[in-house]
mmCIF file of C-alpha atoms in Angstrom:
data_model
loop_
_atom_site.group_PDB
_atom_site.id
_atom_site.type_symbol
_atom_site.label_atom_id
_atom_site.label_comp_id
_atom_site.label_asym_id
_atom_site.label_seq_id
_atom_site.Cartn_x
_atom_site.Cartn_y
_atom_site.Cartn_z
ATOM 1 C CA MET A 1 7.787 22.881 -84.709
ATOM 2 C CA ASN A 2 11.380 22.319 -83.608
ATOM 3 C CA ILE A 3 13.705 24.114 -86.007
ATOM 4 C CA VAL A 4 17.484 23.700 -85.907
ATOM 5 C CA LEU A 5 19.347 26.536 -87.638
ATOM 6 C CA VAL A 6 22.830 25.773 -88.977
ATOM 7 C CA HIS A 7 25.349 28.473 -89.906
ATOM 8 C CA GLY A 8 27.939 28.292 -92.670
ATOM 9 C CA ALA A 9 31.727 28.288 -92.745
ATOM 10 C CA GLY A 10 33.077 30.973 -90.456
ATOM 11 C CA GLY A 11 29.633 31.620 -89.062
ATOM 12 C CA ARG A 12 27.981 31.717 -85.658
ATOM 13 C CA PRO A 13 24.367 31.699 -84.444
ATOM 14 C CA THR A 14 24.291 35.425 -85.278
ATOM 15 C CA THR A 15 23.769 34.315 -88.886
ATOM 16 C CA TRP A 16 20.131 33.908 -87.808
ATOM 17 C CA ILE A 17 19.908 36.989 -85.566
ATOM 18 C CA ASP A 18 16.911 38.456 -87.426
ATOM 19 C CA VAL A 19 15.366 35.155 -88.533
ATOM 20 C CA GLU A 20 15.132 33.426 -85.162
ATOM 21 C CA PRO A 21 12.834 35.964 -83.435
ATOM 22 C CA ARG A 22 10.477 35.896 -86.404
ATOM 23 C CA LEU A 23 10.211 32.127 -86.182
ATOM 24 C CA ALA A 24 9.676 32.301 -82.425
ATOM 25 C CA ALA A 25 6.861 34.802 -82.975
ATOM 26 C CA LEU A 26 5.241 32.280 -85.314
ATOM 27 C CA GLY A 27 5.241 29.715 -82.526
ATOM 28 C CA HIS A 28 8.282 27.644 -83.418
ATOM 29 C CA ARG A 29 10.979 26.425 -81.056
ATOM 30 C CA THR A 30 14.373 27.290 -82.503
ATOM 31 C CA VAL A 31 17.856 26.030 -81.717
ATOM 32 C CA THR A 32 20.992 27.557 -83.220
ATOM 33 C CA VAL A 33 24.191 25.538 -83.222
ATOM 34 C CA THR A 34 27.787 26.718 -83.023
ATOM 35 C CA ASN A 35 29.577 24.044 -84.983
ATOM 36 C CA PRO A 36 33.320 23.527 -84.398
ATOM 37 C CA LEU A 37 34.197 23.859 -88.111
ATOM 38 C CA THR A 38 36.959 21.289 -87.645
ATOM 39 C CA SER A 39 35.561 18.789 -90.159
ATOM 40 C CA LEU A 40 32.282 17.972 -91.839
ATOM 41 C CA GLN A 41 31.990 14.857 -89.670
ATOM 42 C CA ASP A 42 32.503 16.883 -86.486
ATOM 43 C CA ASP A 43 29.890 19.421 -87.517
ATOM 44 C CA VAL A 44 27.415 16.695 -88.428
ATOM 45 C CA ALA A 45 27.937 15.072 -85.025
ATOM 46 C CA HIS A 46 27.507 18.382 -83.215
ATOM 47 C CA THR A 47 24.297 19.235 -85.082
ATOM 48 C CA THR A 48 22.953 15.712 -84.613
ATOM 49 C CA ALA A 49 23.402 16.156 -80.864
ATOM 50 C CA ALA A 50 21.271 19.301 -81.074
ATOM 51 C CA VAL A 51 18.551 17.348 -82.895
ATOM 52 C CA GLU A 52 18.657 14.623 -80.254
ATOM 53 C CA SER A 53 18.272 17.176 -77.468
ATOM 54 C CA LEU A 54 14.778 18.010 -78.718
ATOM 55 C CA GLN A 55 11.475 16.256 -78.203
ATOM 56 C CA GLY A 56 9.438 15.676 -81.336
ATOM 57 C CA PRO A 57 9.946 16.217 -85.060
ATOM 58 C CA VAL A 58 12.598 18.586 -86.375
ATOM 59 C CA LEU A 59 13.028 20.801 -89.423
ATOM 60 C CA LEU A 60 16.612 21.658 -90.396
ATOM 61 C CA ALA A 61 17.651 24.906 -92.060
ATOM 62 C CA GLY A 62 21.189 25.548 -93.285
ATOM 63 C CA HIS A 63 22.933 28.552 -94.760
ATOM 64 C CA SER A 64 25.892 28.151 -97.142
ATOM 65 C CA TYR A 65 28.178 25.312 -95.935
ATOM 66 C CA GLY A 66 25.486 24.575 -93.357
ATOM 67 C CA GLY A 67 23.580 22.941 -96.206
ATOM 68 C CA ALA A 68 26.216 20.200 -96.394
ATOM 69 C CA VAL A 69 25.744 19.633 -92.676
ATOM 70 C CA ILE A 70 21.953 19.309 -92.835
ATOM 71 C CA THR A 71 22.240 17.082 -95.910
ATOM 72 C CA ASN A 72 23.866 14.514 -93.601
ATOM 73 C CA VAL A 73 22.070 15.237 -90.313
ATOM 74 C CA GLY A 74 18.745 14.952 -92.112
ATOM 75 C CA ASN A 75 19.053 11.181 -92.051
ATOM 76 C CA HIS A 76 18.191 11.246 -88.342
ATOM 77 C CA LYS A 77 14.763 9.735 -87.705
ATOM 78 C CA ALA A 78 13.454 12.936 -86.060
ATOM 79 C CA VAL A 79 14.067 15.130 -89.115
ATOM 80 C CA ARG A 80 11.081 15.831 -91.352
ATOM 81 C CA GLY A 81 12.417 18.312 -93.885
ATOM 82 C CA LEU A 82 15.285 20.492 -95.056
ATOM 83 C CA VAL A 83 15.561 24.177 -95.950
ATOM 84 C CA PHE A 84 18.594 25.390 -97.882
ATOM 85 C CA ILE A 85 19.400 29.114 -97.841
ATOM 86 C CA ALA A 86 21.965 29.850 -100.579
ATOM 87 C CA ALA A 87 23.461 26.565 -99.420
ATOM 88 C CA PHE A 88 25.385 23.508 -100.507
ATOM 89 C CA GLY A 89 23.457 20.284 -101.019
ATOM 90 C CA PRO A 90 26.055 17.666 -101.937
ATOM 91 C CA ALA A 91 25.256 14.242 -103.350
ATOM 92 C CA LYS A 92 26.668 11.015 -101.929
ATOM 93 C CA GLY A 93 30.468 11.036 -102.045
ATOM 94 C CA GLU A 94 30.567 14.677 -103.137
ATOM 95 C CA THR A 95 32.464 17.411 -101.321
ATOM 96 C CA VAL A 96 31.815 21.117 -100.932
ATOM 97 C CA ASN A 97 35.081 21.803 -102.722
ATOM 98 C CA GLY A 98 34.117 19.455 -105.553
ATOM 99 C CA ILE A 99 30.911 21.401 -106.136
ATOM 100 C CA VAL A 100 32.751 24.735 -106.153
ATOM 101 C CA GLU A 101 35.335 23.477 -108.642
ATOM 102 C CA ARG A 102 32.682 22.638 -111.250
ATOM 103 C CA TYR A 103 32.064 26.342 -111.800
ATOM 104 C CA GLU A 104 34.080 29.446 -112.513
ATOM 105 C CA PRO A 105 35.661 30.745 -109.287
ATOM 106 C CA ALA A 106 33.318 32.981 -107.323
ATOM 107 C CA GLU A 107 34.460 36.509 -106.650
ATOM 108 C CA ILE A 108 35.074 35.767 -102.973
ATOM 109 C CA SER A 109 38.007 33.518 -103.897
ATOM 110 C CA ALA A 110 40.178 36.629 -104.301
ATOM 111 C CA TYR A 111 39.700 37.361 -100.590
ATOM 112 C CA MET A 112 40.241 33.881 -99.120
ATOM 113 C CA ARG A 113 43.477 33.078 -97.304
ATOM 114 C CA ARG A 114 44.891 29.962 -95.655
ATOM 115 C CA GLY A 115 46.023 29.978 -92.031
ATOM 116 C CA PRO A 116 49.090 28.210 -90.645
ATOM 117 C CA ASP A 117 47.186 24.931 -90.183
ATOM 118 C CA GLY A 118 45.550 24.987 -93.613
ATOM 119 C CA GLU A 119 42.335 26.568 -92.357
ATOM 120 C CA TRP A 120 40.466 29.060 -94.521
ATOM 121 C CA LYS A 121 39.349 32.544 -93.597
ATOM 122 C CA SER A 122 38.231 35.553 -95.622
ATOM 123 C CA GLU A 123 40.036 38.872 -95.364
ATOM 124 C CA PRO A 124 37.450 41.636 -95.663
ATOM 125 C CA ASP A 125 38.456 45.132 -96.697
ATOM 126 C CA GLU A 126 36.432 47.936 -98.249
ATOM 127 C CA LYS A 127 36.738 46.376 -101.701
ATOM 128 C CA PHE A 128 35.477 43.087 -100.271
ATOM 129 C CA TRP A 129 32.377 44.700 -98.811
ATOM 130 C CA ALA A 130 31.670 46.608 -102.013
ATOM 131 C CA GLU A 131 31.927 43.463 -104.116
ATOM 132 C CA ILE A 132 30.776 40.620 -101.858
ATOM 133 C CA GLY A 133 28.300 42.266 -99.485
ATOM 134 C CA PRO A 134 27.132 45.550 -101.024
ATOM 135 C CA ASP A 135 23.595 45.150 -99.639
ATOM 136 C CA LEU A 136 24.591 44.789 -95.974
ATOM 137 C CA SER A 137 23.497 47.516 -93.598
ATOM 138 C CA PRO A 138 26.151 48.844 -91.185
ATOM 139 C CA ARG A 139 24.544 46.762 -88.425
ATOM 140 C CA HIS A 140 24.638 43.584 -90.467
ATOM 141 C CA ARG A 141 28.170 44.230 -91.634
ATOM 142 C CA ALA A 142 29.180 44.413 -87.971
ATOM 143 C CA VAL A 143 27.487 41.049 -87.409
ATOM 144 C CA VAL A 144 29.483 39.462 -90.231
ATOM 145 C CA GLU A 145 32.732 41.056 -89.062
ATOM 146 C CA ALA A 146 32.168 39.639 -85.572
ATOM 147 C CA GLU A 147 31.726 36.122 -86.960
ATOM 148 C CA GLY A 148 34.856 35.554 -89.027
ATOM 149 C CA ARG A 149 35.863 32.174 -87.561
ATOM 150 C CA PRO A 150 38.501 30.109 -89.390
ATOM 151 C CA ALA A 151 37.223 26.921 -91.014
ATOM 152 C CA ALA A 152 39.353 23.800 -91.318
ATOM 153 C CA ASN A 153 40.031 22.484 -94.801
ATOM 154 C CA LEU A 154 38.282 19.217 -93.882
ATOM 155 C CA ILE A 155 34.855 20.837 -93.899
ATOM 156 C CA PHE A 156 35.301 21.435 -97.609
ATOM 157 C CA ARG A 157 37.003 18.149 -98.509
ATOM 158 C CA GLN A 158 35.242 15.425 -96.539
ATOM 159 C CA PRO A 159 32.695 13.578 -98.709
ATOM 160 C CA THR A 160 29.053 13.541 -97.755
ATOM 161 C CA GLY A 161 27.119 10.418 -96.908
ATOM 162 C CA GLU A 162 23.716 9.430 -98.262
ATOM 163 C CA PRO A 163 21.979 12.790 -98.825
ATOM 164 C CA ALA A 164 18.792 13.242 -96.848
ATOM 165 C CA TRP A 165 17.304 15.408 -99.589
ATOM 166 C CA ARG A 166 16.784 12.255 -101.658
ATOM 167 C CA THR A 167 14.003 11.172 -99.304
ATOM 168 C CA LEU A 168 12.930 14.301 -97.408
ATOM 169 C CA PRO A 169 10.938 17.274 -98.699
ATOM 170 C CA SER A 170 13.296 20.159 -99.349
ATOM 171 C CA TRP A 171 13.080 23.885 -99.964
ATOM 172 C CA TYR A 172 15.761 26.093 -101.513
ATOM 173 C CA LEU A 173 16.171 29.878 -101.540
ATOM 174 C CA VAL A 174 18.533 31.092 -104.278
ATOM 175 C CA ALA A 175 20.425 34.371 -103.831
ATOM 176 C CA ASP A 176 20.453 35.838 -107.338
ATOM 177 C CA ASP A 177 23.452 38.137 -106.882
ATOM 178 C CA ASP A 178 25.579 35.810 -104.771
ATOM 179 C CA ARG A 179 29.332 36.237 -105.272
ATOM 180 C CA THR A 180 30.294 33.599 -102.715
ATOM 181 C CA LEU A 181 28.342 30.577 -103.972
ATOM 182 C CA ARG A 182 27.507 31.051 -107.615
ATOM 183 C CA PRO A 183 23.752 31.344 -108.285
ATOM 184 C CA GLU A 184 23.995 28.821 -111.125
ATOM 185 C CA ALA A 185 25.457 26.299 -108.664
ATOM 186 C CA GLN A 186 22.581 27.000 -106.292
ATOM 187 C CA ARG A 187 19.999 26.507 -109.023
ATOM 188 C CA ASP A 188 21.643 23.292 -110.187
ATOM 189 C CA MET A 189 21.669 21.843 -106.664
ATOM 190 C CA ALA A 190 18.063 22.876 -106.045
ATOM 191 C CA ALA A 191 16.985 21.215 -109.296
ATOM 192 C CA ARG A 192 18.910 18.046 -108.488
ATOM 193 C CA MET A 193 17.233 17.705 -105.111
ATOM 194 C CA LYS A 194 13.838 18.539 -106.627
ATOM 195 C CA ALA A 195 13.445 21.236 -103.997
ATOM 196 C CA THR A 196 10.636 23.745 -103.878
ATOM 197 C CA THR A 197 12.669 26.691 -105.119
ATOM 198 C CA SER A 198 12.316 30.447 -104.801
ATOM 199 C CA ASN A 199 14.751 33.295 -105.159
ATOM 200 C CA VAL A 200 15.661 36.700 -103.792
ATOM 201 C CA PRO A 201 17.920 39.438 -105.119
ATOM 202 C CA GLY A 202 21.101 40.163 -103.236
ATOM 203 C CA SER A 203 24.313 38.784 -101.857
ATOM 204 C CA HIS A 204 25.244 35.596 -100.005
ATOM 205 C CA TYR A 205 24.233 37.175 -96.679
ATOM 206 C CA THR A 206 20.646 36.167 -97.330
ATOM 207 C CA THR A 207 19.666 35.465 -93.733
ATOM 208 C CA LEU A 208 20.559 39.037 -92.795
ATOM 209 C CA VAL A 209 19.487 40.937 -95.908
ATOM 210 C CA HIS A 210 16.220 39.046 -96.405
ATOM 211 C CA ALA A 211 15.416 37.804 -92.902
ATOM 212 C CA GLU A 212 11.663 38.080 -93.410
ATOM 213 C CA ARG A 213 11.722 36.061 -96.633
ATOM 214 C CA VAL A 214 13.952 33.450 -95.015
ATOM 215 C CA ALA A 215 11.705 33.164 -91.964
ATOM 216 C CA ASP A 216 8.601 32.935 -94.161
ATOM 217 C CA LEU A 217 10.124 30.120 -96.189
ATOM 218 C CA ILE A 218 11.180 28.181 -93.098
ATOM 219 C CA HIS A 219 7.726 28.671 -91.602
ATOM 220 C CA THR A 220 6.111 27.434 -94.825
ATOM 221 C CA ALA A 221 8.301 24.333 -94.731
ATOM 222 C CA ALA A 222 7.550 23.756 -91.040
ATOM 223 C CA VAL A 223 3.807 23.918 -91.650
ATOM 224 C CA ALA A 224 4.115 21.552 -94.606
ATOM 225 C CA VAL A 225 6.074 18.883 -92.748
ATOM 226 C CA SER A 226 4.047 19.158 -89.535
ATOM 227 C CA GLY A 227 0.751 18.777 -91.327
ATOM 228 C CA THR A 228 -0.836 21.627 -89.362
ATOM 229 C CA PRO A 229 -2.315 24.834 -90.818
#
C-alpha cells in the first residue's frame, strides 16, 4: 500500500523516523513530505502533489497539525483512508485555531512565541521538556530539537474545506497525556469523525514514543482499505 506520512507544525519527515522502517518491513511503500508550513492551502497542495506522484491507492497518516492537511488532501480520488495520530480533524469551515480555542489552553501555550512575521515557534528549555515531553528518550529529544521549524499563522487560521473523514474510513490514536493538543479535544474529534479509536499513554510525541503502536495502527488501516489480508 502507498502510505503518505504528514508531519505537524514545526515538523519534518523525522517525525516518522521510527515508524517508516516498520511500515517498509511490512511491505508498504512510504512517502514522507516536508510541507512548507506557509499556509494550510500550501501544505495541502504540497501533500496532494506527493499523492499524485504515486501509482495506485493511497492511505494518508497525519500527526498533529498534519491531520488538518490530510483532512483536505483526502478528497483526492486516490486516497482510500485516513489515520490521525494525536491530530487535528477539522470540520468544513473550521480552523485549527478555532478547535484549540474551544478548550482550556494546553500547557504548551506557555512556551509558544511569535516571530517577526507572525510565525509561531516553541521555545524549549528544561522545564518545557519536563512538562511537554517527559517520555522522550535523549535520542528522540534530539530529533525534536532538530525539527523546530517556524510555522506561519495561516496554517492555524485558514479554514478547511469539505472534510474527507466524512466519506472515508478513519482511524484515530489518542495520546492520553498530551499537553500540546488536549486529549479531550482528540477524543471529541475522533468521535465526530466516527473513527476507529484507540489510545496510548504519553505525550504529544506519539510517533516517536510509541512508534510500534503507530506503525501497527497504520498497517491495520492499510490492510482494511486495500482489502488484502
